Amino acid sequence: MAKNDRTEEKLAEYRAKRDVSRSGEPEAGAGQDGDTPCFVIQKHDAGNLHYDFRLEVDGVLKSWAVPKGPSTDPRDKRLAIATEDHPLDYAGFEGVIPEGEYGAGTVLIWDHGAYENITWKEDGLRPMAEAFETGHALVWLHGEKLCGGYALQRIDDDEGQWLLVKMDDDAADARRNPVSTEPLSVTSGRDLDDIAEEEQDS
Ligand code: MN
């Protein structure tokens, strides 16, 4: 199967859940494969506030909804619920999904950057797709707010439940709490209210 066909297949659920002509979200196209894979964390106020953690893997953004958001304290185990793969273009999406659409609410690009796969096995790196199948993946983030290692550990396959945990490295900081102290968008400098108001005015 060609790579683009596989991407299309992975994005079938994304497409089925929304009408992008109404929601204003990116189309489920193939997007651009970069040299280094990217990650994005989107703060999403959809009635229930959560953070969507997305990692570029094989042409799509693997995605998890993290209700409490990521922590910089290695002692925190943050629940991360696996959600449908998103198109690569979604990493640049910030705005308001209109009332009545899937995920209606405001989306803010809370952090982004490149990441590295650091999931080692005996004889080298385990490819990301394989790591997610086994239920254990380690990534090294190069974000503006989040840096260093993070572990994703699956705890319940049926429910799609994972834990997102900061690894104990130089970027670990039990006192920082960036989710509350650094709320603004890394691309526009806006907060959720700014984004919502601006879109209503336009
Ligand atoms: Mn979301």
Short mmCIF file of C-alpha atoms and ligand atoms in Angstrom, two decimals:
data_model
loop_
_atom_site.label_atom_id
_atom_site.label_comp_id
_atom_site.label_asym_id
_atom_site.label_seq_id
_atom_site.Cartn_x
_atom_site.Cartn_y
_atom_site.Cartn_z
CA MET A 1 0.00 0.00 0.00
CA ALA A 2 1.36 3.43 -0.92
CA LYS A 3 2.29 5.77 1.89
CA ASN A 4 -0.43 8.28 0.99
CA ASP A 5 -3.09 5.55 1.04
CA ARG A 6 -2.01 4.55 4.53
CA THR A 7 -2.20 8.18 5.66
CA GLU A 8 -5.71 8.44 4.18
CA GLU A 9 -6.71 5.31 6.04
CA LYS A 10 -5.35 6.59 9.36
CA LEU A 11 -7.27 9.85 8.93
CA ALA A 12 -10.62 8.17 8.17
CA GLU A 13 -11.84 8.70 11.75
CA TYR A 14 -10.70 12.35 11.72
CA ARG A 15 -12.67 12.89 8.51
CA ALA A 16 -15.74 11.01 9.75
CA LYS A 17 -15.98 13.08 12.94
CA ARG A 18 -16.04 16.55 11.39
CA ASP A 19 -17.01 18.66 8.41
CA VAL A 20 -13.92 20.87 7.94
CA SER A 21 -15.84 23.22 5.63
CA ARG A 22 -17.88 24.21 8.68
CA SER A 23 -15.41 23.70 11.53
CA GLY A 24 -12.54 25.64 9.90
CA GLU A 25 -10.06 22.90 10.86
CA PRO A 26 -7.37 21.63 8.44
CA GLU A 27 -8.39 19.15 5.76
CA ALA A 28 -7.33 15.52 6.11
CA GLY A 29 -4.68 15.89 3.38
CA ALA A 30 -1.31 14.20 3.49
CA GLY A 31 0.45 17.33 4.80
CA GLN A 32 4.16 17.93 4.68
CA ASP A 33 6.63 15.40 6.06
CA GLY A 34 9.47 17.34 7.66
CA ASP A 35 13.10 16.22 8.13
CA THR A 36 12.64 16.06 11.88
CA PRO A 37 9.31 15.03 13.35
CA CYS A 38 7.37 17.68 15.25
CA PHE A 39 5.17 17.71 18.30
CA VAL A 40 2.42 20.13 19.28
CA ILE A 41 0.38 20.59 22.44
CA GLN A 42 -2.92 22.37 21.91
CA LYS A 43 -4.88 23.81 24.81
CA HIS A 44 -8.50 23.07 23.96
CA ASP A 45 -11.45 24.54 25.81
CA ALA A 46 -14.30 22.37 24.56
CA GLY A 47 -16.47 22.82 27.65
CA ASN A 48 -14.00 20.56 29.42
CA LEU A 49 -10.54 22.11 29.29
CA HIS A 50 -7.78 19.70 28.21
CA TYR A 51 -4.47 19.62 26.39
CA ASP A 52 -4.11 17.69 23.12
CA PHE A 53 -0.65 16.16 22.93
CA ARG A 54 0.30 15.27 19.34
CA LEU A 55 3.41 13.60 17.91
CA GLU A 56 4.25 13.34 14.22
CA VAL A 57 4.58 9.65 13.36
CA ASP A 58 4.61 8.27 9.79
CA GLY A 59 2.68 11.08 8.14
CA VAL A 60 0.04 11.81 10.80
CA LEU A 61 -0.16 13.32 14.29
CA LYS A 62 -0.69 10.59 16.90
CA SER A 63 -2.91 12.24 19.51
CA TRP A 64 -3.84 12.06 23.18
CA ALA A 65 -6.14 14.27 25.26
CA VAL A 66 -4.46 15.11 28.57
CA PRO A 67 -7.10 16.50 31.00
CA LYS A 68 -4.62 18.09 33.43
CA GLY A 69 -1.98 18.93 30.83
CA PRO A 70 1.69 17.92 30.90
CA SER A 71 3.83 18.34 34.01
CA THR A 72 7.52 19.09 34.50
CA ASP A 73 7.50 17.10 37.77
CA PRO A 74 8.60 13.46 37.29
CA ARG A 75 6.37 12.43 40.20
CA ASP A 76 3.20 13.45 38.30
CA LYS A 77 1.51 10.78 36.22
CA ARG A 78 -0.83 12.56 33.85
CA LEU A 79 -3.67 10.58 32.30
CA ALA A 80 -3.59 10.77 28.49
CA ILE A 81 -6.55 9.41 26.49
CA ALA A 82 -5.68 8.24 22.96
CA THR A 83 -7.76 10.03 20.32
CA GLU A 84 -7.94 9.82 16.53
CA ASP A 85 -4.89 10.58 14.36
CA HIS A 86 -4.87 14.15 13.08
CA PRO A 87 -3.40 15.50 9.81
CA LEU A 88 0.06 17.11 10.02
CA ASP A 89 -1.43 20.51 9.15
CA TYR A 90 -3.34 20.42 12.42
CA ALA A 91 -0.10 21.35 14.24
CA GLY A 92 -0.62 24.92 12.97
CA PHE A 93 -4.29 25.18 13.91
CA GLU A 94 -5.37 27.82 16.41
CA GLY A 95 -8.88 29.27 16.47
CA VAL A 96 -12.49 28.62 17.32
CA ILE A 97 -14.39 25.47 16.31
CA PRO A 98 -17.99 26.69 15.98
CA GLU A 99 -20.86 25.66 18.21
CA GLY A 100 -22.49 22.40 17.11
CA GLU A 101 -19.30 21.02 15.50
CA TYR A 102 -17.23 18.14 16.91
CA GLY A 103 -14.88 19.52 19.60
CA ALA A 104 -16.60 22.93 19.53
CA GLY A 105 -14.57 25.48 21.47
CA THR A 106 -11.29 27.34 21.41
CA VAL A 107 -7.90 25.89 20.42
CA LEU A 108 -4.58 27.50 21.34
CA ILE A 109 -1.09 26.31 20.35
CA TRP A 110 0.36 25.95 23.84
CA ASP A 111 3.73 24.48 22.82
CA HIS A 112 5.44 23.04 19.77
CA GLY A 113 8.80 22.05 18.37
CA ALA A 114 10.82 19.12 17.14
CA TYR A 115 11.07 15.85 19.04
CA GLU A 116 13.33 12.81 18.99
CA ASN A 117 12.43 9.20 19.52
CA ILE A 118 14.57 7.86 22.40
CA THR A 119 12.79 4.51 22.80
CA TRP A 120 15.81 2.22 22.97
CA LYS A 121 15.66 -1.55 22.70
CA GLU A 122 18.57 -4.04 22.87
CA ASP A 123 19.86 -3.42 19.37
CA GLY A 124 18.95 0.20 18.71
CA LEU A 125 15.98 2.51 18.49
CA ARG A 126 12.49 1.07 18.37
CA PRO A 127 10.51 2.82 15.61
CA MET A 128 7.77 5.06 17.03
CA ALA A 129 4.90 3.13 15.44
CA GLU A 130 6.24 -0.10 17.01
CA ALA A 131 6.74 1.64 20.36
CA PHE A 132 3.07 2.68 20.40
CA GLU A 133 2.02 -0.87 19.56
CA THR A 134 3.99 -2.20 22.52
CA GLY A 135 2.47 0.51 24.73
CA HIS A 136 5.69 2.21 25.79
CA ALA A 137 7.39 5.15 24.08
CA LEU A 138 10.04 7.66 25.13
CA VAL A 139 10.41 11.02 23.40
CA TRP A 140 12.77 13.96 23.82
CA LEU A 141 10.96 17.27 23.28
CA HIS A 142 12.56 20.45 21.96
CA GLY A 143 9.68 22.80 22.76
CA GLU A 144 9.50 26.38 23.93
CA LYS A 145 7.90 25.41 27.24
CA LEU A 146 8.63 21.69 27.51
CA CYS A 147 12.07 20.15 26.99
CA GLY A 148 13.73 16.84 27.65
CA GLY A 149 12.37 13.36 28.06
CA TYR A 150 8.76 12.28 28.41
CA ALA A 151 7.46 8.73 28.77
CA LEU A 152 4.15 7.51 27.39
CA GLN A 153 3.00 4.29 29.05
CA ARG A 154 -0.21 2.53 28.09
CA ILE A 155 -2.24 1.40 31.11
CA ASP A 156 -5.51 0.27 29.49
CA ASP A 157 -5.66 -0.76 25.84
CA ASP A 158 -9.47 -1.03 25.63
CA GLU A 159 -10.03 2.43 27.08
CA GLY A 160 -7.04 3.95 25.27
CA GLN A 161 -5.62 5.14 28.56
CA TRP A 162 -1.97 6.12 28.81
CA LEU A 163 0.16 7.97 31.32
CA LEU A 164 2.35 10.91 30.29
CA VAL A 165 5.27 11.31 32.71
CA LYS A 166 8.26 13.66 32.75
CA MET A 167 11.57 11.80 32.81
CA ASP A 168 14.05 12.76 35.51
CA ASP A 169 16.54 14.87 33.56
CA ASP A 170 17.89 18.45 33.55
CA ALA A 171 14.53 19.85 32.39
CA ALA A 172 12.64 18.20 35.26
CA ASP A 173 11.35 20.83 37.70
CA ALA A 174 8.83 20.02 40.42
CA ARG A 175 8.05 23.70 41.09
CA ARG A 176 7.56 25.07 37.59
CA ASN A 177 3.96 24.11 36.73
CA PRO A 178 3.92 25.64 33.20
CA VAL A 179 0.27 24.73 32.60
CA SER A 180 -0.81 27.44 35.06
CA THR A 181 2.11 29.91 34.87
CA GLU A 182 2.59 29.92 31.06
CA PRO A 183 -0.93 29.92 29.58
CA LEU A 184 -0.33 31.86 26.34
CA SER A 185 -0.03 30.64 22.76
CA VAL A 186 3.58 30.17 21.61
CA THR A 187 2.66 31.32 18.09
CA SER A 188 0.37 34.32 18.70
CA GLY A 189 0.92 35.29 22.33
CA ARG A 190 -2.86 35.18 22.86
CA ASP A 191 -4.83 33.50 25.61
CA LEU A 192 -8.04 31.51 25.06
CA ASP A 193 -10.27 34.54 25.63
CA ASP A 194 -8.31 36.66 23.10
CA ILE A 195 -8.72 33.97 20.45
CA ALA A 196 -12.44 33.53 21.14
CA GLU A 197 -13.16 37.26 21.07
CA GLU A 198 -11.14 37.92 17.94
CA GLU A 199 -12.93 35.17 16.04
CA GLN A 200 -16.33 36.41 17.13
CA ASP A 201 -15.51 39.96 15.93
CA SER A 202 -14.27 38.87 12.50
MN MN B 1 -9.24 18.26 22.05
#
